[in-house]
Amino acid sequence: MQKTTIDPVTLKGGLAKMAGNLWWCWNKNATRLFSSLDPVLWEKTRGNPLALLSRLDNTALERVGEDAELVDLFHRSLGELDEYLKGENTWYSRAFPERKDLTVAYFSAEFGLHETLPIYSGGLGVLAGDHCKSASDLGIPFVAVGLLYRNGYFTQQIDGHGHQCDTYETYDFSTMPVKMLTRADGAELVISVDLAGREVFARVWKAQVGRIPLFLMDTDIESNSPEDRTLTARLYGGDHEMRVSQEILLGMGGVKALDMMGIRPTVWHMNEGHSVFLGLERISHIMQRQNLTFAEALEAVKGNSVFTTHTPVPAGNDAFSLFLMDKFFKNALRKSGIAGHEFMRLGRRVMNEGSDLFSLTILALHFSSQSNGVSQLHGHVSRAMWNDLWYGVPLCNVPITHVTNGIHTLTWLHPAIQSLYDRYLPERWKQDIAEPATWKHIDGIPGKELWEARREMKSELVGQVRKRLKNHRTRLGEAKEQIEAVDRLLNPEALTIGFARRFATYKRATLLFRDIERLKKILCDPNRPVQILFAGKAHPADKPGQSFIQRVYEVSRMPEFEGKIIFIEGYDMALARYLVSGVDVWLNTPRRPMEASGTSGQKAAANGIPNFSVLDGWWHEGYDGKNKNGWSIGKAQDYHSEDEQDHEDSIDIYEKLENEIIPLYYKRDKDGIPTGWLEVVKNNIVSCTPQYSTDRMVQDYVRKLYVPALDRGLRLTEAGYDKARGLAEWKTRIKKNWDYIDIVDIQVRQLEKDGAQFLELLLTADLGPVSPLDIKVEAGVGRLHCEEVCTSLFASMNRIDEVWEGFFTFSALFRLEEVGNAGISAILTPHHADLGNKYELGLVRTAYVETPARASA
């Protein structure tokens, strides 16, 4: 039986252990424990356990230690952490018990784990943080690498005219969940990188995220010049030179830090192109240590590298002048023995107008044999964006796959909804979030209980928004009456719509305002009131995005929209948690197809908030097409102009609000419960929560990308990198001789076999000096340029004859009914057992022949 009291020393030690591991932020008991120690101080420290503990004196600890309920909560929370850290019976240990050779190194410029570690700007960082949390939960052998920013990303303030003002805090690392690493002799663990001919040093820190470490580098040390000490001051700050410097530190410095700590990753994952220079550092290491050429080392690096691209927006893909790249890499390339042109060609982006650029996305694609977008639609968009890198390869076969993003569910669930899940879902639901069967039990939750939970979450949101609005108006020096009026703003019973995200112009935050008079009628109906909450930041350099914020703010202060439209300043993870749990509908209006994935709507869905969104990003997959789990905006199609798209989408928003969403929300049974609305809520939870969790996402990464990259990497490096050497030599030979290959004849003939009718495709090719063992010939129904055709009925063609020297004939059979009048295509590609994929070289020969049925049609 546990003690009902606990001494201050033991209590503080256990609390410090929990506070030092970010696991606490997704554990309900641990969070409740910290917030209960001193609720007022918890509020003042903005929910920071380390800052809280630093200000709790012995008297306070003695009081806590004598509170039997808190002592019990302490023991339970500490026990849960100890059990968690054992890492027994995890998903990975069950799914891949034999793959103990996997160690994933995950690099990202930002990590959104919790607001107490503010090294994130938005969705990319939050996704990276959620990725790490699920990697920990699932037991993936995993380390993460990033930068520790002294000022982080800016804090947003809105002035009286709606202008965004950017302020920066200076963070005290001693109150953040990071620990500076030291060597065996007690000295700081420091790495250095070459930046345009000068040596810059960085300390290495560690944040513990459950079972996995996150290593962060910081240049604010005395051995650096004053200018270099500011390299890790701000996230996404400064000019291009600052940006390249940060990216070299992240990529090349990160490799050096792991090497210095004796960590030997077997898979390297680049989350966006910011960390791409890790590939160059790895190539340099391998060349020096294994005596390989640049081309040979490149094959070894590609073999176990994974790259995730997150944006179809050109501005989101970093590209720099060739002169800037020469300035920063000339010394490093010379020292490594790498010819400048060999490196430059891997990132060069030919521009139709102006000077060519060096694209980090292109470099990352060349440094990886495994690449992916972050939703099904984004995978298609990415293949189209970068199709020219694989010129001639059918669009659907461009080697960029997709893994749809998700969320770390336990991080984003409100305690009220999580308590419902605890009562009505299977006991192990937290370990089985990605299992659809887990969520079928949602139907068993009584409507009244679900509605009361939703009302509790909304009430909490209303209180938080009023508090923030009061602080905002006080800071602006508004009259006492204006500040007191905040208490009358927001109706907890009104249908509340949430729009919170980065204010990039393509996200169209002002789309709702195309018809102000119609919007006014929708929001100001006294019998069916509606209110809209806006929040979000625009990048300091994004003036058009900032003008969108200003427009929203101006409309919100119009007398007719007072309390109906509200803009909340200072968007961060803390505010996001209130919004994605407290509103009734989550609105998303990106210009299709420019939303790569989007995850805020997934967070809302897990809390029982239906999405009302353009069919872009993840909602293109998540929407059921029947308005049973949410609502769509517009059509899944291309438009002739942006104005046409905006017009049709805005009309669709107004009509669905007026005719579907608002009436359904206000239709109540005799007990005041909106039963029809709650059916949509339940369908939304069941259909979206398991599929759009980072548990499912990380499992997909392991199966589709990490384990294949591990296998290929091990194969290429065995026996002194023999296979990497051989593959590089083979590629050189194939590229040199590919132009000799020509398809000289293709025909189709009808024949009968075993009583069935078949079409036989016969293709004759002149291979020149290329061996038939070095090619693969395939055939499929339909034209190769059609996206749908590329996944249907592809079959290998068998070599049946050498017509004369260098000329070979290949054959494939198709059942007549399978082909109909579609025609048959053939594709010829290089073939080698160690290629990452058959289209890796971008070398193809294609041909098409009509079938007899089509020809006579």
CSV table of N, CA and C in Angstrom, one decimal, residues 466-467 469-489 557:
chain,number,residue,atom,x,y,z
A,466,ARG,N,-12.4,35.3,-24.1
A,466,ARG,CA,-12.8,36.5,-23.4
A,466,ARG,C,-11.6,37.0,-22.6
A,467,LYS,N,-10.9,36.1,-22.0
A,467,LYS,CA,-9.7,36.6,-21.2
A,467,LYS,C,-8.6,37.2,-22.1
A,469,LEU,N,-9.1,38.5,-25.1
A,469,LEU,CA,-9.6,39.8,-25.7
A,469,LEU,C,-9.5,40.9,-24.7
A,470,LYS,N,-9.8,40.6,-23.4
A,470,LYS,CA,-9.6,41.7,-22.4
A,470,LYS,C,-8.2,42.1,-22.3
A,471,ASN,N,-7.2,41.2,-22.3
A,471,ASN,CA,-5.8,41.5,-22.3
A,471,ASN,C,-5.4,42.3,-23.5
A,472,HIS,N,-6.0,42.0,-24.6
A,472,HIS,CA,-5.7,42.7,-25.9
A,472,HIS,C,-6.2,44.1,-25.8
A,473,ARG,N,-7.4,44.3,-25.4
A,473,ARG,CA,-8.0,45.7,-25.3
A,473,ARG,C,-7.4,46.5,-24.3
A,474,THR,N,-7.0,45.9,-23.2
A,474,THR,CA,-6.3,46.6,-22.1
A,474,THR,C,-4.9,47.1,-22.6
A,475,ARG,N,-4.2,46.2,-23.4
A,475,ARG,CA,-2.9,46.6,-23.9
A,475,ARG,C,-3.1,47.8,-24.9
A,476,LEU,N,-4.2,47.8,-25.7
A,476,LEU,CA,-4.4,48.9,-26.6
A,476,LEU,C,-4.9,50.2,-25.9
A,477,GLY,N,-5.1,50.1,-24.6
A,477,GLY,CA,-5.6,51.3,-23.9
A,477,GLY,C,-7.0,51.7,-24.2
A,478,GLU,N,-7.9,50.7,-24.5
A,478,GLU,CA,-9.3,51.0,-24.8
A,478,GLU,C,-10.0,51.4,-23.5
A,479,ALA,N,-11.1,52.0,-23.7
A,479,ALA,CA,-11.9,52.5,-22.6
A,479,ALA,C,-12.4,51.3,-21.7
A,480,LYS,N,-12.7,51.6,-20.5
A,480,LYS,CA,-13.2,50.6,-19.5
A,480,LYS,C,-14.4,49.9,-20.0
A,481,GLU,N,-15.3,50.7,-20.7
A,481,GLU,CA,-16.6,50.1,-21.2
A,481,GLU,C,-16.3,49.1,-22.3
A,482,GLN,N,-15.3,49.4,-23.1
A,482,GLN,CA,-15.0,48.4,-24.2
A,482,GLN,C,-14.4,47.1,-23.6
A,483,ILE,N,-13.6,47.3,-22.5
A,483,ILE,CA,-13.0,46.1,-21.9
A,483,ILE,C,-14.1,45.3,-21.2
A,484,GLU,N,-15.0,46.0,-20.5
A,484,GLU,CA,-16.0,45.2,-19.8
A,484,GLU,C,-17.0,44.6,-20.8
A,485,ALA,N,-17.1,45.2,-22.0
A,485,ALA,CA,-18.1,44.6,-23.0
A,485,ALA,C,-17.7,43.2,-23.4
A,486,VAL,N,-16.4,42.9,-23.2
A,486,VAL,CA,-15.9,41.6,-23.6
A,486,VAL,C,-16.7,40.5,-22.9
A,487,ASP,N,-17.1,40.7,-21.7
A,487,ASP,CA,-17.9,39.7,-21.0
A,487,ASP,C,-19.2,39.4,-21.6
A,488,ARG,N,-19.7,40.3,-22.5
A,488,ARG,CA,-20.9,40.0,-23.2
A,488,ARG,C,-20.7,39.5,-24.6
A,489,LEU,N,-19.5,39.4,-25.0
A,489,LEU,CA,-19.2,38.8,-26.3
A,489,LEU,C,-19.2,37.3,-26.2
A,557,ARG,N,-14.4,44.4,-36.0
A,557,ARG,CA,-14.7,45.6,-35.2
A,557,ARG,C,-15.9,46.4,-35.7
